[in-house]
Amino acid sequence: MMTVKEISDITGISRRTLHYYDEIGLLKPTGKSDAGYRLYDNRALETLRQILFFREFGIPLKEIRAVIENPSLSRNQILQTQRKMLAAEQERLERLVSSIDKILKGEKYMDFKIFNETEVEEIFNSMVSKMGKEEKSVFTKNYGGMEGFKEHFMENASSGKTQENLKKMLEWYGSKENIMDSALNPAGREVADSLCKRLESIMDKLAERKKQGYAVDSFEIKEVVAEYGFVQKKLFGIKNENKFMLDMAGLYKDNEEAKKVYDIKYGEGMADFFAEAVRGFYREK
């Protein structure tokens, strides 16, 4: 058994941090000495090393605890997850080194891709696995087969425009891991359909209150906007609801095509009204 000081000497972590991990239930000592001092065995040391690894990637302690305490995850599964994270980080760093080398040679180039090719392919395979026969037949018809569609998808995902969109998604979801989780584990079709119908119902309610003359900053309008944002958050599994909703408001304020579709469906001037209501509510929030 090892004392707090010995664990601190081995890992470099402070005694205060070890005490804090004990207090929040992240890493409990294996036992205590007769004098009441915390003691740790080799298994606790291994768990601490896993915690410290995840912390290196900026993962919140609450999420680390959920992983460590998950009974369905074995030691090897956790190590595989950590290995995958290291490999992705290594690839990212190699891209940055390559980019710097090109800049040193005089090229105006920098590669800050959000997802690497393996991750894009993983998203594609997950998406295809959830498609019905009718959906697959559409892509087969348009691209000469699913392989043709995959080639188009992979090429498009690497384009500058798509990477810019992914950077915006990073602000919505909070991390690349959250984007991957949302892409690979989307809401079931029945749940998604139900949430989409609820969004339409909310927009109908907003249009009706606009007709009734409620001001864009009134409680009655804010109430509807808050409900709309909540459902969008549930539908897409996003973390930063504010950023997502403000970007959506920008779309309906500045994109003439989107504005036209909204006005036709919900009434003249609805796109501008919606954008102003969302901006007012979320900037204030």
Tab-separated table of C-alpha atoms in Angstrom:
chain	number	residue	atom	x	y	z
A	1	MET	CA	0.000	0.000	0.000
A	2	MET	CA	1.184	3.524	-0.809
A	3	THR	CA	0.667	6.771	1.055
A	4	VAL	CA	-0.525	10.035	-0.455
A	5	LYS	CA	3.079	11.280	-0.489
A	6	GLU	CA	4.285	8.172	-2.343
A	7	ILE	CA	1.492	8.442	-4.921
A	8	SER	CA	2.304	12.143	-5.332
A	9	ASP	CA	5.995	11.355	-5.869
A	10	ILE	CA	5.210	8.663	-8.471
A	11	THR	CA	2.663	10.604	-10.538
A	12	GLY	CA	3.595	14.233	-9.876
A	13	ILE	CA	0.054	15.025	-8.782
A	14	SER	CA	-0.317	17.218	-5.688
A	15	ARG	CA	-1.606	15.932	-2.375
A	16	ARG	CA	-4.357	18.536	-2.447
A	17	THR	CA	-5.579	17.160	-5.807
A	18	LEU	CA	-5.609	13.601	-4.431
A	19	HIS	CA	-7.671	14.789	-1.471
A	20	TYR	CA	-10.066	16.562	-3.853
A	21	TYR	CA	-10.466	13.422	-6.019
A	22	ASP	CA	-11.365	11.552	-2.836
A	23	GLU	CA	-13.901	14.207	-1.805
A	24	ILE	CA	-15.744	14.116	-5.153
A	25	GLY	CA	-15.647	10.312	-5.346
A	26	LEU	CA	-13.412	10.160	-8.409
A	27	LEU	CA	-10.592	8.237	-6.727
A	28	LYS	CA	-11.256	6.814	-3.297
A	29	PRO	CA	-8.299	5.492	-1.274
A	30	THR	CA	-8.084	1.720	-1.000
A	31	GLY	CA	-7.968	2.014	2.764
A	32	LYS	CA	-6.618	3.998	5.675
A	33	SER	CA	-3.767	3.503	8.108
A	34	ASP	CA	-4.265	3.128	11.846
A	35	ALA	CA	-3.524	6.839	12.097
A	36	GLY	CA	-6.275	7.633	9.556
A	37	TYR	CA	-4.044	8.441	6.575
A	38	ARG	CA	-5.164	7.538	3.042
A	39	LEU	CA	-3.574	4.445	1.462
A	40	TYR	CA	-3.629	3.313	-2.179
A	41	ASP	CA	-2.878	-0.037	-3.843
A	42	ASN	CA	-1.570	-0.705	-7.382
A	43	ARG	CA	-5.089	-0.845	-8.832
A	44	ALA	CA	-5.835	2.632	-7.482
A	45	LEU	CA	-2.563	3.846	-8.982
A	46	GLU	CA	-3.569	2.470	-12.389
A	47	THR	CA	-6.976	4.186	-12.119
A	48	LEU	CA	-5.230	7.451	-11.243
A	49	ARG	CA	-3.037	7.141	-14.319
A	50	GLN	CA	-6.153	6.702	-16.463
A	51	ILE	CA	-7.685	9.803	-14.874
A	52	LEU	CA	-4.558	11.850	-15.493
A	53	PHE	CA	-4.454	10.708	-19.114
A	54	PHE	CA	-8.021	11.871	-19.755
A	55	ARG	CA	-7.244	15.153	-18.004
A	56	GLU	CA	-4.402	15.740	-20.484
A	57	PHE	CA	-7.097	15.952	-23.184
A	58	GLY	CA	-9.160	18.452	-21.210
A	59	ILE	CA	-12.008	16.031	-20.436
A	60	PRO	CA	-14.102	17.239	-17.457
A	61	LEU	CA	-13.819	15.260	-14.206
A	62	LYS	CA	-17.545	14.455	-14.297
A	63	GLU	CA	-17.152	12.725	-17.669
A	64	ILE	CA	-13.985	10.924	-16.556
A	65	ARG	CA	-15.825	9.583	-13.534
A	66	ALA	CA	-18.631	8.292	-15.772
A	67	VAL	CA	-16.085	6.384	-17.888
A	68	ILE	CA	-14.116	5.016	-14.926
A	69	GLU	CA	-17.267	3.854	-13.114
A	70	ASN	CA	-18.950	2.355	-16.185
A	71	PRO	CA	-19.241	-1.386	-15.388
A	72	SER	CA	-19.547	-2.263	-19.085
A	73	LEU	CA	-16.062	-0.885	-19.819
A	74	SER	CA	-13.169	-3.221	-19.120
A	75	ARG	CA	-9.579	-2.135	-18.502
A	76	ASN	CA	-8.678	-3.035	-22.088
A	77	GLN	CA	-11.613	-1.046	-23.491
A	78	ILE	CA	-10.513	2.048	-21.574
A	79	LEU	CA	-6.943	1.556	-22.778
A	80	GLN	CA	-8.199	1.168	-26.368
A	81	THR	CA	-10.114	4.445	-26.008
A	82	GLN	CA	-7.012	6.160	-24.701
A	83	ARG	CA	-4.884	4.680	-27.482
A	84	LYS	CA	-7.340	5.954	-30.073
A	85	MET	CA	-7.210	9.443	-28.558
A	86	LEU	CA	-3.411	9.387	-28.594
A	87	ALA	CA	-3.312	8.216	-32.223
A	88	ALA	CA	-5.698	11.010	-33.260
A	89	GLU	CA	-3.625	13.582	-31.381
A	90	GLN	CA	-0.446	12.219	-32.952
A	91	GLU	CA	-1.961	12.531	-36.414
A	92	ARG	CA	-3.098	16.091	-35.670
A	93	LEU	CA	0.371	17.073	-34.503
A	94	GLU	CA	1.969	15.456	-37.558
A	95	ARG	CA	-0.341	17.511	-39.794
A	96	LEU	CA	0.626	20.694	-37.950
A	97	VAL	CA	4.344	19.900	-38.212
A	98	SER	CA	3.889	19.237	-41.926
A	99	SER	CA	2.029	22.533	-42.292
A	100	ILE	CA	4.780	24.459	-40.489
A	101	ASP	CA	7.401	22.815	-42.716
A	102	LYS	CA	5.496	24.025	-45.774
A	103	ILE	CA	5.254	27.545	-44.352
A	104	LEU	CA	9.005	27.539	-43.695
A	105	LYS	CA	9.448	26.652	-47.371
A	106	GLY	CA	7.425	29.716	-48.312
A	107	GLU	CA	4.042	28.104	-48.892
A	108	LYS	CA	0.985	29.879	-47.504
A	109	TYR	CA	-0.666	26.800	-46.129
A	110	MET	CA	-1.975	25.542	-42.822
A	111	ASP	CA	-3.970	22.378	-42.148
A	112	PHE	CA	-6.335	22.570	-39.189
A	113	LYS	CA	-8.790	19.829	-40.211
A	114	ILE	CA	-11.302	19.006	-37.516
A	115	PHE	CA	-11.683	15.335	-38.469
A	116	ASN	CA	-9.140	12.990	-39.980
A	117	GLU	CA	-9.987	10.558	-42.802
A	118	THR	CA	-10.574	7.624	-40.451
A	119	GLU	CA	-13.106	9.573	-38.393
A	120	VAL	CA	-14.935	10.836	-41.499
A	121	GLU	CA	-15.178	7.255	-42.779
A	122	GLU	CA	-16.489	6.134	-39.388
A	123	ILE	CA	-19.226	8.764	-39.554
A	124	PHE	CA	-20.085	7.707	-43.117
A	125	ASN	CA	-20.364	4.016	-42.213
A	126	SER	CA	-22.568	4.824	-39.221
A	127	MET	CA	-24.815	7.016	-41.366
A	128	VAL	CA	-25.201	4.340	-44.051
A	129	SER	CA	-25.934	1.621	-41.476
A	130	LYS	CA	-28.998	3.601	-40.352
A	131	MET	CA	-30.360	4.221	-43.869
A	132	GLY	CA	-33.450	2.434	-45.128
A	133	LYS	CA	-33.645	0.720	-48.517
A	134	GLU	CA	-35.384	3.701	-50.125
A	135	GLU	CA	-32.690	6.119	-48.949
A	136	LYS	CA	-29.909	3.845	-50.207
A	137	SER	CA	-31.607	3.484	-53.585
A	138	VAL	CA	-31.637	7.287	-54.002
A	139	PHE	CA	-27.885	7.541	-53.430
A	140	THR	CA	-27.251	4.503	-55.617
A	141	LYS	CA	-29.193	6.160	-58.425
A	142	ASN	CA	-27.439	9.523	-58.064
A	143	TYR	CA	-23.886	8.234	-57.593
A	144	GLY	CA	-23.903	4.903	-59.431
A	145	GLY	CA	-23.706	2.932	-56.189
A	146	MET	CA	-22.895	3.370	-52.524
A	147	GLU	CA	-19.150	3.302	-53.228
A	148	GLY	CA	-19.618	6.279	-55.535
A	149	PHE	CA	-21.549	8.090	-52.832
A	150	LYS	CA	-18.832	7.250	-50.285
A	151	GLU	CA	-16.149	8.686	-52.562
A	152	HIS	CA	-18.191	11.880	-52.981
A	153	PHE	CA	-18.843	12.094	-49.222
A	154	MET	CA	-15.177	11.628	-48.308
A	155	GLU	CA	-13.993	14.161	-50.871
A	156	ASN	CA	-16.595	16.725	-49.818
A	157	ALA	CA	-15.758	16.257	-46.127
A	158	SER	CA	-12.166	17.269	-46.820
A	159	SER	CA	-13.076	20.494	-48.621
A	160	GLY	CA	-12.295	23.855	-47.065
A	161	LYS	CA	-15.962	24.846	-46.868
A	162	THR	CA	-16.943	21.668	-45.058
A	163	GLN	CA	-14.082	22.059	-42.591
A	164	GLU	CA	-15.281	25.601	-41.853
A	165	ASN	CA	-18.753	24.195	-41.142
A	166	LEU	CA	-17.210	21.586	-38.868
A	167	LYS	CA	-15.414	24.333	-36.954
A	168	LYS	CA	-18.789	25.975	-36.405
A	169	MET	CA	-20.201	22.643	-35.197
A	170	LEU	CA	-17.291	22.466	-32.755
A	171	GLU	CA	-18.658	25.617	-31.108
A	172	TRP	CA	-22.142	24.072	-30.911
A	173	TYR	CA	-21.092	20.700	-29.483
A	174	GLY	CA	-18.183	21.803	-27.301
A	175	SER	CA	-15.738	19.127	-28.483
A	176	LYS	CA	-14.927	16.885	-31.429
A	177	GLU	CA	-15.819	13.868	-29.282
A	178	ASN	CA	-19.350	15.238	-28.757
A	179	ILE	CA	-19.758	15.712	-32.529
A	180	MET	CA	-18.623	12.131	-33.120
A	181	ASP	CA	-20.956	10.828	-30.414
A	182	SER	CA	-23.909	12.701	-31.914
A	183	ALA	CA	-23.077	11.477	-35.422
A	184	LEU	CA	-22.559	7.858	-34.390
A	185	ASN	CA	-25.411	7.696	-31.867
A	186	PRO	CA	-28.237	9.854	-33.234
A	187	ALA	CA	-31.740	9.890	-31.825
A	188	GLY	CA	-33.878	7.038	-33.144
A	189	ARG	CA	-36.041	7.766	-36.157
A	190	GLU	CA	-39.286	7.757	-34.147
A	191	VAL	CA	-37.825	10.140	-31.566
A	192	ALA	CA	-36.412	12.416	-34.277
A	193	ASP	CA	-39.745	12.488	-36.135
A	194	SER	CA	-41.555	13.339	-32.911
A	195	LEU	CA	-39.150	16.190	-32.120
A	196	CYS	CA	-39.411	17.572	-35.673
A	197	LYS	CA	-43.216	17.616	-35.417
A	198	ARG	CA	-42.919	19.414	-32.101
A	199	LEU	CA	-40.670	22.053	-33.719
A	200	GLU	CA	-43.281	22.657	-36.416
A	201	SER	CA	-45.957	22.995	-33.732
A	202	ILE	CA	-43.792	25.524	-31.862
A	203	MET	CA	-43.294	27.561	-35.038
A	204	ASP	CA	-47.045	27.546	-35.651
A	205	LYS	CA	-47.482	28.882	-32.120
A	206	LEU	CA	-44.871	31.595	-32.742
A	207	ALA	CA	-46.569	32.633	-36.000
A	208	GLU	CA	-49.929	32.814	-34.222
A	209	ARG	CA	-48.551	35.033	-31.454
A	210	LYS	CA	-46.934	37.276	-34.042
A	211	LYS	CA	-50.355	37.694	-35.675
A	212	GLN	CA	-51.842	38.511	-32.278
A	213	GLY	CA	-49.432	41.446	-32.067
A	214	TYR	CA	-47.059	40.314	-29.351
A	215	ALA	CA	-43.776	42.265	-29.374
A	216	VAL	CA	-40.617	40.421	-30.319
A	217	ASP	CA	-39.216	40.954	-26.786
A	218	SER	CA	-42.422	40.065	-24.915
A	219	PHE	CA	-42.606	37.201	-22.416
A	220	GLU	CA	-45.049	35.323	-24.671
A	221	ILE	CA	-42.521	35.298	-27.536
A	222	LYS	CA	-39.520	34.509	-25.308
A	223	GLU	CA	-41.434	31.555	-23.906
A	224	VAL	CA	-41.863	30.055	-27.388
A	225	VAL	CA	-38.235	30.721	-28.365
A	226	ALA	CA	-36.984	29.007	-25.199
A	227	GLU	CA	-39.092	25.942	-25.974
A	228	TYR	CA	-37.823	25.897	-29.575
A	229	GLY	CA	-34.192	26.035	-28.414
A	230	PHE	CA	-34.759	23.251	-25.895
A	231	VAL	CA	-36.202	20.917	-28.539
A	232	GLN	CA	-33.389	21.709	-31.002
A	233	LYS	CA	-30.884	20.858	-28.293
A	234	LYS	CA	-32.593	17.505	-27.720
A	235	LEU	CA	-32.839	16.759	-31.432
A	236	PHE	CA	-29.189	17.391	-32.279
A	237	GLY	CA	-27.577	16.628	-28.923
A	238	ILE	CA	-25.740	19.964	-28.906
A	239	LYS	CA	-24.018	21.441	-25.850
A	240	ASN	CA	-23.847	25.147	-26.716
A	241	GLU	CA	-27.496	25.939	-27.400
A	242	ASN	CA	-26.856	29.707	-27.435
A	243	LYS	CA	-24.298	29.594	-30.246
A	244	PHE	CA	-26.413	27.172	-32.284
A	245	MET	CA	-29.556	29.306	-32.031
A	246	LEU	CA	-27.719	32.556	-32.814
A	247	ASP	CA	-26.192	30.936	-35.924
A	248	MET	CA	-29.677	29.765	-36.936
A	249	ALA	CA	-31.000	33.310	-36.477
A	250	GLY	CA	-28.209	34.552	-38.740
A	251	LEU	CA	-29.254	32.074	-41.414
A	252	TYR	CA	-32.849	33.301	-41.476
A	253	LYS	CA	-31.763	36.929	-41.295
A	254	ASP	CA	-29.170	36.879	-44.068
A	255	ASN	CA	-29.968	33.964	-46.370
A	256	GLU	CA	-32.630	35.079	-48.847
A	257	GLU	CA	-33.523	31.544	-49.948
A	258	ALA	CA	-34.026	30.323	-46.387
A	259	LYS	CA	-35.968	33.480	-45.549
A	260	LYS	CA	-38.286	32.935	-48.542
A	261	VAL	CA	-39.043	29.330	-47.533
A	262	TYR	CA	-39.828	30.381	-43.953
A	263	ASP	CA	-42.076	33.270	-45.009
A	264	ILE	CA	-44.040	31.069	-47.414
A	265	LYS	CA	-44.605	28.414	-44.743
A	266	TYR	CA	-45.335	30.621	-41.722
A	267	GLY	CA	-46.342	34.004	-43.143
A	268	GLU	CA	-44.738	37.146	-44.554
A	269	GLY	CA	-42.024	38.609	-42.339
A	270	MET	CA	-41.823	35.495	-40.166
A	271	ALA	CA	-38.132	34.824	-40.908
A	272	ASP	CA	-37.072	38.285	-39.725
A	273	PHE	CA	-39.382	38.090	-36.703
A	274	PHE	CA	-37.977	34.674	-35.730
A	275	ALA	CA	-34.369	35.864	-36.167
A	276	GLU	CA	-34.935	38.977	-34.040
A	277	ALA	CA	-36.742	36.968	-31.336
A	278	VAL	CA	-33.939	34.415	-31.145
A	279	ARG	CA	-31.190	37.057	-31.110
A	280	GLY	CA	-32.969	39.028	-28.402
A	281	PHE	CA	-33.552	35.999	-26.190
A	282	TYR	CA	-30.129	34.337	-26.503
A	283	ARG	CA	-28.025	37.498	-26.361
A	284	GLU	CA	-29.922	38.505	-23.235
A	285	LYS	CA	-29.509	34.976	-21.853
